[in-house]
Amino acid sequence: MTSRTATLIGLTAILMWSLLAVMTVATGKIPAFQLAAMTFAIGGLVGLLTWIGRSEAALSLRQPPAVWVVGIGGLFGYHALYFLALRFAPPAEAGLLNYLWPLLIVLFSSFLPGERLAVHHVIGAMLGLVGTVLLFAGNTSGFAQGQLPGLIAAFIAAFVWAAYSVMSRRLKAVPTDAVSGFCLATAVLAALMHLALETTVWPETALQWLSVLALGIGPVGAAFYAWDIGMKRGDIRVLGAASYATPLLSTGFLIAAGFAKASTNIALAAILIAGGGLIAAKDMVLRKR
């Protein structure tokens, strides 16, 4: 698999994650950790289905403890912190702090063997950051002292996901099949958190059940496998900068579904984020065939 192919596969994860918000809205009022447990269980099963006819795939679960710490810490740790952030902090501010992770991925990638951080990578990431700030501008509601833990959780979550993504590159020898185990372990931990903190609420309609299934198959399933391939074999700097498209595309899908309204801020954010992504991906786009 070439680096360009792996990068394109990684980009599909960004597209799937952009559907996360609108699909989550469609699931109804299922508590956050319950929804995580349900969807990560489905996501893990999606991976197991790809093992059919490949008996050697099960060997991917035989990994050192450090690999499991990275995998489960990344998937469960990030989502637990983000859910905590949404519980205590305003969604706009929490989202803005959380979306430091694309910039952090670009910056952290410079510490990887054989990777070089060029000026256009930094410029692209910074334009994406400015576009994301602009996207959330106007949605801020201020914060009180009691919301500080949530803001801190969102900030730490950004570092957790960036570290998980970059460390996946360091664990390049670990097959993507192992992500199935990480998803199932995350489902178990999320279920335990749900039982300890939440009241169970099951989907009430067929649409809500289908939305849960779609979430598990796509944004909380296939997306993590695609991201793993992109991080391990693709251009990690391009993927980091391109990740800023996630909140923009997510907002676009919410507008299309009638859950949000178009605005000048969104249009300007689109220009900045798209421009930043193209600048960061200059090497890949202009590469001679």
PDB file of C-alpha atoms in Angstrom:
ATOM      1  CA  MET A   1       0.000   0.000   0.000  1.00  0.00           C
ATOM      2  CA  THR A   2       1.385   3.382  -1.017  1.00  0.00           C
ATOM      3  CA  SER A   3       1.482   6.380   1.298  1.00  0.00           C
ATOM      4  CA  ARG A   4      -1.022   8.211  -0.912  1.00  0.00           C
ATOM      5  CA  THR A   5      -3.519   5.320  -0.795  1.00  0.00           C
ATOM      6  CA  ALA A   6      -3.187   5.047   2.993  1.00  0.00           C
ATOM      7  CA  THR A   7      -3.663   8.814   3.323  1.00  0.00           C
ATOM      8  CA  LEU A   8      -6.837   8.678   1.220  1.00  0.00           C
ATOM      9  CA  ILE A   9      -8.136   5.827   3.400  1.00  0.00           C
ATOM     10  CA  GLY A  10      -7.377   7.936   6.478  1.00  0.00           C
ATOM     11  CA  LEU A  11      -9.328  10.824   4.966  1.00  0.00           C
ATOM     12  CA  THR A  12     -12.452   8.628   4.836  1.00  0.00           C
ATOM     13  CA  ALA A  13     -12.308   8.499   8.650  1.00  0.00           C
ATOM     14  CA  ILE A  14     -12.594  12.293   8.734  1.00  0.00           C
ATOM     15  CA  LEU A  15     -15.642  12.099   6.473  1.00  0.00           C
ATOM     16  CA  MET A  16     -17.262   9.446   8.673  1.00  0.00           C
ATOM     17  CA  TRP A  17     -16.551  11.408  11.858  1.00  0.00           C
ATOM     18  CA  SER A  18     -18.242  14.440  10.318  1.00  0.00           C
ATOM     19  CA  LEU A  19     -21.480  12.405  10.385  1.00  0.00           C
ATOM     20  CA  LEU A  20     -21.111  11.693  14.103  1.00  0.00           C
ATOM     21  CA  ALA A  21     -23.097  14.710  15.327  1.00  0.00           C
ATOM     22  CA  VAL A  22     -26.105  14.345  13.041  1.00  0.00           C
ATOM     23  CA  MET A  23     -26.251  10.577  13.633  1.00  0.00           C
ATOM     24  CA  THR A  24     -25.975  11.077  17.397  1.00  0.00           C
ATOM     25  CA  VAL A  25     -28.883  13.536  17.331  1.00  0.00           C
ATOM     26  CA  ALA A  26     -30.905  10.929  15.466  1.00  0.00           C
ATOM     27  CA  THR A  27     -30.347   8.341  18.235  1.00  0.00           C
ATOM     28  CA  GLY A  28     -32.575  10.244  20.661  1.00  0.00           C
ATOM     29  CA  LYS A  29     -31.800  10.646  24.356  1.00  0.00           C
ATOM     30  CA  ILE A  30     -29.519   7.662  24.950  1.00  0.00           C
ATOM     31  CA  PRO A  31     -26.970   8.542  27.697  1.00  0.00           C
ATOM     32  CA  ALA A  32     -23.443   9.192  26.425  1.00  0.00           C
ATOM     33  CA  PHE A  33     -21.640   6.195  27.960  1.00  0.00           C
ATOM     34  CA  GLN A  34     -24.487   3.840  27.074  1.00  0.00           C
ATOM     35  CA  LEU A  35     -24.318   5.034  23.474  1.00  0.00           C
ATOM     36  CA  ALA A  36     -20.537   4.597  23.499  1.00  0.00           C
ATOM     37  CA  ALA A  37     -20.884   1.046  24.840  1.00  0.00           C
ATOM     38  CA  MET A  38     -23.453   0.120  22.195  1.00  0.00           C
ATOM     39  CA  THR A  39     -21.636   1.679  19.258  1.00  0.00           C
ATOM     40  CA  PHE A  40     -18.132   0.504  20.195  1.00  0.00           C
ATOM     41  CA  ALA A  41     -19.498  -3.029  20.599  1.00  0.00           C
ATOM     42  CA  ILE A  42     -20.888  -2.798  17.062  1.00  0.00           C
ATOM     43  CA  GLY A  43     -17.623  -1.262  15.843  1.00  0.00           C
ATOM     44  CA  GLY A  44     -15.641  -4.119  17.364  1.00  0.00           C
ATOM     45  CA  LEU A  45     -17.928  -6.685  15.729  1.00  0.00           C
ATOM     46  CA  VAL A  46     -17.465  -4.926  12.377  1.00  0.00           C
ATOM     47  CA  GLY A  47     -13.759  -5.622  12.695  1.00  0.00           C
ATOM     48  CA  LEU A  48     -14.311  -9.235  13.750  1.00  0.00           C
ATOM     49  CA  LEU A  49     -16.439  -9.841  10.651  1.00  0.00           C
ATOM     50  CA  THR A  50     -13.422  -9.008   8.499  1.00  0.00           C
ATOM     51  CA  TRP A  51     -11.600 -11.887  10.169  1.00  0.00           C
ATOM     52  CA  ILE A  52     -13.826 -14.432   8.427  1.00  0.00           C
ATOM     53  CA  GLY A  53     -11.593 -16.594   6.275  1.00  0.00           C
ATOM     54  CA  ARG A  54      -8.480 -15.160   7.924  1.00  0.00           C
ATOM     55  CA  SER A  55      -7.713 -17.380  10.889  1.00  0.00           C
ATOM     56  CA  GLU A  56      -4.392 -15.586  11.443  1.00  0.00           C
ATOM     57  CA  ALA A  57      -6.227 -12.317  12.190  1.00  0.00           C
ATOM     58  CA  ALA A  58      -6.985 -13.450  15.740  1.00  0.00           C
ATOM     59  CA  LEU A  59      -3.246 -13.445  16.427  1.00  0.00           C
ATOM     60  CA  SER A  60      -3.365  -9.643  16.205  1.00  0.00           C
ATOM     61  CA  LEU A  61      -4.768  -9.586  19.747  1.00  0.00           C
ATOM     62  CA  ARG A  62      -1.517 -11.053  21.087  1.00  0.00           C
ATOM     63  CA  GLN A  63       0.110  -7.730  21.821  1.00  0.00           C
ATOM     64  CA  PRO A  64       2.323  -6.474  24.674  1.00  0.00           C
ATOM     65  CA  PRO A  65       0.540  -4.668  27.514  1.00  0.00           C
ATOM     66  CA  ALA A  66       1.930  -1.328  26.288  1.00  0.00           C
ATOM     67  CA  VAL A  67       0.067  -1.707  22.983  1.00  0.00           C
ATOM     68  CA  TRP A  68      -3.213  -2.357  24.798  1.00  0.00           C
ATOM     69  CA  VAL A  69      -2.608   0.664  27.035  1.00  0.00           C
ATOM     70  CA  VAL A  70      -2.132   2.868  23.965  1.00  0.00           C
ATOM     71  CA  GLY A  71      -5.125   1.399  22.122  1.00  0.00           C
ATOM     72  CA  ILE A  72      -7.627   1.395  24.973  1.00  0.00           C
ATOM     73  CA  GLY A  73      -6.223   4.592  26.458  1.00  0.00           C
ATOM     74  CA  GLY A  74      -6.682   6.333  23.138  1.00  0.00           C
ATOM     75  CA  LEU A  75     -10.197   5.158  22.344  1.00  0.00           C
ATOM     76  CA  PHE A  76     -11.727   4.984  25.809  1.00  0.00           C
ATOM     77  CA  GLY A  77      -9.613   7.703  27.414  1.00  0.00           C
ATOM     78  CA  TYR A  78     -10.399  10.237  24.724  1.00  0.00           C
ATOM     79  CA  HIS A  79     -14.136   9.571  24.678  1.00  0.00           C
ATOM     80  CA  ALA A  80     -14.436   9.489  28.471  1.00  0.00           C
ATOM     81  CA  LEU A  81     -12.703  12.867  28.729  1.00  0.00           C
ATOM     82  CA  TYR A  82     -14.776  14.351  25.915  1.00  0.00           C
ATOM     83  CA  PHE A  83     -18.033  13.159  27.480  1.00  0.00           C
ATOM     84  CA  LEU A  84     -16.875  14.656  30.786  1.00  0.00           C
ATOM     85  CA  ALA A  85     -16.162  17.921  28.995  1.00  0.00           C
ATOM     86  CA  LEU A  86     -19.627  18.029  27.454  1.00  0.00           C
ATOM     87  CA  ARG A  87     -21.184  17.304  30.839  1.00  0.00           C
ATOM     88  CA  PHE A  88     -19.551  20.258  32.634  1.00  0.00           C
ATOM     89  CA  ALA A  89     -18.567  22.810  29.962  1.00  0.00           C
ATOM     90  CA  PRO A  90     -20.469  24.655  27.221  1.00  0.00           C
ATOM     91  CA  PRO A  91     -20.386  22.547  24.021  1.00  0.00           C
ATOM     92  CA  ALA A  92     -18.866  25.303  21.858  1.00  0.00           C
ATOM     93  CA  GLU A  93     -15.915  25.971  24.164  1.00  0.00           C
ATOM     94  CA  ALA A  94     -15.399  22.271  24.828  1.00  0.00           C
ATOM     95  CA  GLY A  95     -15.418  21.570  21.107  1.00  0.00           C
ATOM     96  CA  LEU A  96     -12.962  24.365  20.391  1.00  0.00           C
ATOM     97  CA  LEU A  97     -10.454  23.129  22.955  1.00  0.00           C
ATOM     98  CA  ASN A  98     -10.947  19.553  21.807  1.00  0.00           C
ATOM     99  CA  TYR A  99     -10.145  20.507  18.227  1.00  0.00           C
ATOM    100  CA  LEU A 100      -6.594  21.370  19.157  1.00  0.00           C
ATOM    101  CA  TRP A 101      -5.806  17.728  18.352  1.00  0.00           C
ATOM    102  CA  PRO A 102      -5.319  18.184  14.585  1.00  0.00           C
ATOM    103  CA  LEU A 103      -2.693  20.871  15.228  1.00  0.00           C
ATOM    104  CA  LEU A 104      -1.077  18.707  17.896  1.00  0.00           C
ATOM    105  CA  ILE A 105      -0.873  15.766  15.470  1.00  0.00           C
ATOM    106  CA  VAL A 106       0.920  17.938  12.929  1.00  0.00           C
ATOM    107  CA  LEU A 107       3.354  19.209  15.575  1.00  0.00           C
ATOM    108  CA  PHE A 108       3.892  15.823  17.286  1.00  0.00           C
ATOM    109  CA  SER A 109       4.639  14.204  13.923  1.00  0.00           C
ATOM    110  CA  SER A 110       7.952  16.069  13.834  1.00  0.00           C
ATOM    111  CA  PHE A 111       9.203  13.747  16.591  1.00  0.00           C
ATOM    112  CA  LEU A 112       8.627  10.635  14.478  1.00  0.00           C
ATOM    113  CA  PRO A 113      11.593   8.942  12.781  1.00  0.00           C
ATOM    114  CA  GLY A 114      11.856   9.893   9.131  1.00  0.00           C
ATOM    115  CA  GLU A 115       9.223  12.643   9.330  1.00  0.00           C
ATOM    116  CA  ARG A 116       9.990  16.285   8.586  1.00  0.00           C
ATOM    117  CA  LEU A 117       7.726  19.163   9.528  1.00  0.00           C
ATOM    118  CA  ALA A 118       7.778  21.726   6.724  1.00  0.00           C
ATOM    119  CA  VAL A 119       6.578  25.328   6.844  1.00  0.00           C
ATOM    120  CA  HIS A 120       3.513  24.582   4.697  1.00  0.00           C
ATOM    121  CA  HIS A 121       2.405  21.870   7.145  1.00  0.00           C
ATOM    122  CA  VAL A 122       2.443  24.370  10.011  1.00  0.00           C
ATOM    123  CA  ILE A 123       0.731  27.068   7.918  1.00  0.00           C
ATOM    124  CA  GLY A 124      -1.983  24.632   6.844  1.00  0.00           C
ATOM    125  CA  ALA A 125      -2.591  23.495  10.419  1.00  0.00           C
ATOM    126  CA  MET A 126      -2.720  27.058  11.735  1.00  0.00           C
ATOM    127  CA  LEU A 127      -5.203  28.111   9.031  1.00  0.00           C
ATOM    128  CA  GLY A 128      -7.328  25.146  10.024  1.00  0.00           C
ATOM    129  CA  LEU A 129      -7.154  26.226  13.665  1.00  0.00           C
ATOM    130  CA  VAL A 130      -8.187  29.794  12.783  1.00  0.00           C
ATOM    131  CA  GLY A 131     -11.061  28.429  10.692  1.00  0.00           C
ATOM    132  CA  THR A 132     -12.201  26.243  13.564  1.00  0.00           C
ATOM    133  CA  VAL A 133     -12.097  29.181  15.998  1.00  0.00           C
ATOM    134  CA  LEU A 134     -14.180  31.164  13.523  1.00  0.00           C
ATOM    135  CA  LEU A 135     -16.596  28.256  13.155  1.00  0.00           C
ATOM    136  CA  PHE A 136     -17.271  28.237  16.891  1.00  0.00           C
ATOM    137  CA  ALA A 137     -17.263  32.041  17.212  1.00  0.00           C
ATOM    138  CA  GLY A 138     -20.691  33.403  17.990  1.00  0.00           C
ATOM    139  CA  ASN A 139     -21.686  30.161  19.713  1.00  0.00           C
ATOM    140  CA  THR A 140     -19.829  30.923  22.910  1.00  0.00           C
ATOM    141  CA  SER A 141     -21.801  31.383  26.072  1.00  0.00           C
ATOM    142  CA  GLY A 142     -19.049  32.133  28.552  1.00  0.00           C
ATOM    143  CA  PHE A 143     -18.145  29.823  31.413  1.00  0.00           C
ATOM    144  CA  ALA A 144     -18.460  29.746  35.140  1.00  0.00           C
ATOM    145  CA  GLN A 145     -15.978  28.397  37.653  1.00  0.00           C
ATOM    146  CA  GLY A 146     -17.904  25.128  37.877  1.00  0.00           C
ATOM    147  CA  GLN A 147     -17.297  24.563  34.170  1.00  0.00           C
ATOM    148  CA  LEU A 148     -13.514  24.630  34.526  1.00  0.00           C
ATOM    149  CA  PRO A 149     -13.191  20.821  35.021  1.00  0.00           C
ATOM    150  CA  GLY A 150     -15.007  20.280  31.743  1.00  0.00           C
ATOM    151  CA  LEU A 151     -12.745  22.709  29.885  1.00  0.00           C
ATOM    152  CA  ILE A 152      -9.673  21.024  31.345  1.00  0.00           C
ATOM    153  CA  ALA A 153     -11.041  17.626  30.311  1.00  0.00           C
ATOM    154  CA  ALA A 154     -11.554  18.863  26.732  1.00  0.00           C
ATOM    155  CA  PHE A 155      -8.002  20.210  26.648  1.00  0.00           C
ATOM    156  CA  ILE A 156      -6.525  16.941  27.924  1.00  0.00           C
ATOM    157  CA  ALA A 157      -8.705  14.963  25.494  1.00  0.00           C
ATOM    158  CA  ALA A 158      -7.034  16.785  22.597  1.00  0.00           C
ATOM    159  CA  PHE A 159      -3.606  15.658  23.801  1.00  0.00           C
ATOM    160  CA  VAL A 160      -4.832  12.100  24.383  1.00  0.00           C
ATOM    161  CA  TRP A 161      -6.181  11.703  20.840  1.00  0.00           C
ATOM    162  CA  ALA A 162      -3.137  13.352  19.265  1.00  0.00           C
ATOM    163  CA  ALA A 163      -0.809  11.136  21.284  1.00  0.00           C
ATOM    164  CA  TYR A 164      -2.800   8.005  20.375  1.00  0.00           C
ATOM    165  CA  SER A 165      -2.722   8.913  16.693  1.00  0.00           C
ATOM    166  CA  VAL A 166       1.003   9.663  16.569  1.00  0.00           C
ATOM    167  CA  MET A 167       1.915   6.657  18.720  1.00  0.00           C
ATOM    168  CA  SER A 168      -0.009   4.476  16.270  1.00  0.00           C
ATOM    169  CA  ARG A 169       2.743   5.378  13.804  1.00  0.00           C
ATOM    170  CA  ARG A 170       5.359   4.193  16.296  1.00  0.00           C
ATOM    171  CA  LEU A 171       3.395   0.933  16.601  1.00  0.00           C
ATOM    172  CA  LYS A 172       3.337   0.437  12.837  1.00  0.00           C
ATOM    173  CA  ALA A 173       4.042  -3.273  13.234  1.00  0.00           C
ATOM    174  CA  VAL A 174       0.765  -3.788  15.120  1.00  0.00           C
ATOM    175  CA  PRO A 175      -1.862  -4.909  12.558  1.00  0.00           C
ATOM    176  CA  THR A 176      -5.044  -2.875  12.167  1.00  0.00           C
ATOM    177  CA  ASP A 177      -6.998  -6.024  13.124  1.00  0.00           C
ATOM    178  CA  ALA A 178      -6.000  -5.287  16.731  1.00  0.00           C
ATOM    179  CA  VAL A 179      -8.294  -2.236  16.692  1.00  0.00           C
ATOM    180  CA  SER A 180     -11.211  -4.675  17.005  1.00  0.00           C
ATOM    181  CA  GLY A 181      -9.930  -5.635  20.431  1.00  0.00           C
ATOM    182  CA  PHE A 182      -9.467  -2.002  21.422  1.00  0.00           C
ATOM    183  CA  CYS A 183     -13.075  -1.228  20.400  1.00  0.00           C
ATOM    184  CA  LEU A 184     -14.528  -4.179  22.340  1.00  0.00           C
ATOM    185  CA  ALA A 185     -12.489  -3.321  25.447  1.00  0.00           C
ATOM    186  CA  THR A 186     -13.676   0.285  25.164  1.00  0.00           C
ATOM    187  CA  ALA A 187     -17.272  -0.965  24.925  1.00  0.00           C
ATOM    188  CA  VAL A 188     -16.856  -2.912  28.169  1.00  0.00           C
ATOM    189  CA  LEU A 189     -15.350   0.054  30.025  1.00  0.00           C
ATOM    190  CA  ALA A 190     -18.039   2.394  28.677  1.00  0.00           C
ATOM    191  CA  ALA A 191     -20.712  -0.062  29.831  1.00  0.00           C
ATOM    192  CA  LEU A 192     -19.221  -0.075  33.341  1.00  0.00           C
ATOM    193  CA  MET A 193     -19.194   3.740  33.377  1.00  0.00           C
ATOM    194  CA  HIS A 194     -22.797   3.752  32.197  1.00  0.00           C
ATOM    195  CA  LEU A 195     -23.913   1.393  34.962  1.00  0.00           C
ATOM    196  CA  ALA A 196     -22.120   3.518  37.554  1.00  0.00           C
ATOM    197  CA  LEU A 197     -23.205   6.969  36.373  1.00  0.00           C
ATOM    198  CA  GLU A 198     -26.248   6.808  34.104  1.00  0.00           C
ATOM    199  CA  THR A 199     -29.804   5.548  33.796  1.00  0.00           C
ATOM    200  CA  THR A 200     -30.423   3.222  30.876  1.00  0.00           C
ATOM    201  CA  VAL A 201     -32.540   4.647  28.051  1.00  0.00           C
ATOM    202  CA  TRP A 202     -33.204   2.394  25.062  1.00  0.00           C
ATOM    203  CA  PRO A 203     -33.991   3.680  21.536  1.00  0.00           C
ATOM    204  CA  GLU A 204     -37.723   4.195  21.078  1.00  0.00           C
ATOM    205  CA  THR A 205     -38.096   4.056  17.309  1.00  0.00           C
ATOM    206  CA  ALA A 206     -36.761   2.076  14.371  1.00  0.00           C
ATOM    207  CA  LEU A 207     -34.942   5.207  13.160  1.00  0.00           C
ATOM    208  CA  GLN A 208     -33.137   5.529  16.476  1.00  0.00           C
ATOM    209  CA  TRP A 209     -32.078   1.869  16.383  1.00  0.00           C
ATOM    210  CA  LEU A 210     -30.866   2.274  12.795  1.00  0.00           C
ATOM    211  CA  SER A 211     -28.948   5.405  13.802  1.00  0.00           C
ATOM    212  CA  VAL A 212     -27.194   3.491  16.597  1.00  0.00           C
ATOM    213  CA  LEU A 213     -26.319   0.732  14.127  1.00  0.00           C
ATOM    214  CA  ALA A 214     -25.061   3.264  11.571  1.00  0.00           C
ATOM    215  CA  LEU A 215     -22.928   4.963  14.223  1.00  0.00           C
ATOM    216  CA  GLY A 216     -21.345   1.666  15.204  1.00  0.00           C
ATOM    217  CA  ILE A 217     -20.652   0.651  11.624  1.00  0.00           C
ATOM    218  CA  GLY A 218     -19.289   4.031  10.461  1.00  0.00           C
ATOM    219  CA  PRO A 219     -18.049   6.815  12.792  1.00  0.00           C
ATOM    220  CA  VAL A 220     -17.447   4.473  15.754  1.00  0.00           C
ATOM    221  CA  GLY A 221     -16.425   1.478  13.665  1.00  0.00           C
ATOM    222  CA  ALA A 222     -14.902   1.625  10.212  1.00  0.00           C
ATOM    223  CA  ALA A 223     -13.554   5.131  10.872  1.00  0.00           C
ATOM    224  CA  PHE A 224     -11.123   3.877  13.528  1.00  0.00           C
ATOM    225  CA  TYR A 225      -9.787   1.148  11.231  1.00  0.00           C
ATOM    226  CA  ALA A 226      -9.366   3.670   8.397  1.00  0.00           C
ATOM    227  CA  TRP A 227      -7.646   6.133  10.755  1.00  0.00           C
ATOM    228  CA  ASP A 228      -5.281   3.425  11.965  1.00  0.00           C
ATOM    229  CA  ILE A 229      -4.244   2.665   8.382  1.00  0.00           C
ATOM    230  CA  GLY A 230      -3.790   6.355   7.630  1.00  0.00           C
ATOM    231  CA  MET A 231      -1.725   7.006  10.749  1.00  0.00           C
ATOM    232  CA  LYS A 232       0.519   3.973  10.229  1.00  0.00           C
ATOM    233  CA  ARG A 233       1.079   4.128   6.485  1.00  0.00           C
ATOM    234  CA  GLY A 234      -0.117   7.542   5.242  1.00  0.00           C
ATOM    235  CA  ASP A 235       1.046  11.149   5.500  1.00  0.00           C
ATOM    236  CA  ILE A 236       0.359  11.915   9.140  1.00  0.00           C
ATOM    237  CA  ARG A 237       0.894  15.694   8.671  1.00  0.00           C
ATOM    238  CA  VAL A 238      -1.674  15.907   5.877  1.00  0.00           C
ATOM    239  CA  LEU A 239      -4.185  13.895   7.890  1.00  0.00           C
ATOM    240  CA  GLY A 240      -3.631  16.095  10.930  1.00  0.00           C
ATOM    241  CA  ALA A 241      -4.280  19.299   9.014  1.00  0.00           C
ATOM    242  CA  ALA A 242      -7.191  17.796   7.070  1.00  0.00           C
ATOM    243  CA  SER A 243      -8.863  16.799  10.340  1.00  0.00           C
ATOM    244  CA  TYR A 244      -9.976  20.400  10.787  1.00  0.00           C
ATOM    245  CA  ALA A 245     -12.536  19.651   8.090  1.00  0.00           C
ATOM    246  CA  THR A 246     -14.415  17.451  10.577  1.00  0.00           C
ATOM    247  CA  PRO A 247     -16.241  20.222  12.516  1.00  0.00           C
ATOM    248  CA  LEU A 248     -16.904  22.079   9.268  1.00  0.00           C
ATOM    249  CA  LEU A 249     -18.381  19.055   7.494  1.00  0.00           C
ATOM    250  CA  SER A 250     -20.248  18.135  10.665  1.00  0.00           C
ATOM    251  CA  THR A 251     -21.843  21.591  10.740  1.00  0.00           C
ATOM    252  CA  GLY A 252     -22.696  21.243   7.056  1.00  0.00           C
ATOM    253  CA  PHE A 253     -24.492  17.964   7.644  1.00  0.00           C
ATOM    254  CA  LEU A 254     -26.350  19.470  10.610  1.00  0.00           C
ATOM    255  CA  ILE A 255     -27.453  22.359   8.379  1.00  0.00           C
ATOM    256  CA  ALA A 256     -28.597  19.931   5.670  1.00  0.00           C
ATOM    257  CA  ALA A 257     -30.577  17.967   8.264  1.00  0.00           C
ATOM    258  CA  GLY A 258     -32.189  21.124   9.640  1.00  0.00           C
ATOM    259  CA  PHE A 259     -30.409  21.056  13.017  1.00  0.00           C
ATOM    260  CA  ALA A 260     -28.315  24.192  12.366  1.00  0.00           C
ATOM    261  CA  LYS A 261     -28.399  27.365  10.257  1.00  0.00           C
ATOM    262  CA  ALA A 262     -25.937  28.607   7.648  1.00  0.00           C
ATOM    263  CA  SER A 263     -23.951  31.778   8.427  1.00  0.00           C
ATOM    264  CA  THR A 264     -21.143  33.987   7.183  1.00  0.00           C
ATOM    265  CA  ASN A 265     -18.851  32.533   9.844  1.00  0.00           C
ATOM    266  CA  ILE A 266     -19.377  29.057   8.441  1.00  0.00           C
ATOM    267  CA  ALA A 267     -18.601  30.233   4.908  1.00  0.00           C
ATOM    268  CA  LEU A 268     -15.367  31.952   5.983  1.00  0.00           C
ATOM    269  CA  ALA A 269     -14.393  28.949   8.110  1.00  0.00           C
ATOM    270  CA  ALA A 270     -14.896  26.733   5.065  1.00  0.00           C
ATOM    271  CA  ILE A 271     -12.467  28.835   3.020  1.00  0.00           C
ATOM    272  CA  LEU A 272      -9.811  28.827   5.761  1.00  0.00           C
ATOM    273  CA  ILE A 273     -10.109  25.124   6.571  1.00  0.00           C
ATOM    274  CA  ALA A 274     -10.198  24.014   2.943  1.00  0.00           C
ATOM    275  CA  GLY A 275      -7.287  26.317   2.098  1.00  0.00           C
ATOM    276  CA  GLY A 276      -5.287  25.096   5.065  1.00  0.00           C
ATOM    277  CA  GLY A 277      -5.898  21.487   4.116  1.00  0.00           C
ATOM    278  CA  LEU A 278      -4.760  22.065   0.532  1.00  0.00           C
ATOM    279  CA  ILE A 279      -1.611  23.875   1.688  1.00  0.00           C
ATOM    280  CA  ALA A 280      -0.739  21.090   4.133  1.00  0.00           C
ATOM    281  CA  ALA A 281      -1.359  18.468   1.446  1.00  0.00           C
ATOM    282  CA  LYS A 282       0.720  20.313  -1.177  1.00  0.00           C
ATOM    283  CA  ASP A 283       3.305  17.544  -1.405  1.00  0.00           C
ATOM    284  CA  MET A 284       0.683  14.874  -1.984  1.00  0.00           C
ATOM    285  CA  VAL A 285      -1.429  16.917  -4.410  1.00  0.00           C
ATOM    286  CA  LEU A 286       1.480  18.092  -6.558  1.00  0.00           C
ATOM    287  CA  ARG A 287       3.484  14.879  -6.401  1.00  0.00           C
ATOM    288  CA  LYS A 288       4.530  13.677  -9.822  1.00  0.00           C
ATOM    289  CA  ARG A 289       2.979  10.410 -10.887  1.00  0.00           C
TER     290      ARG A 289
END
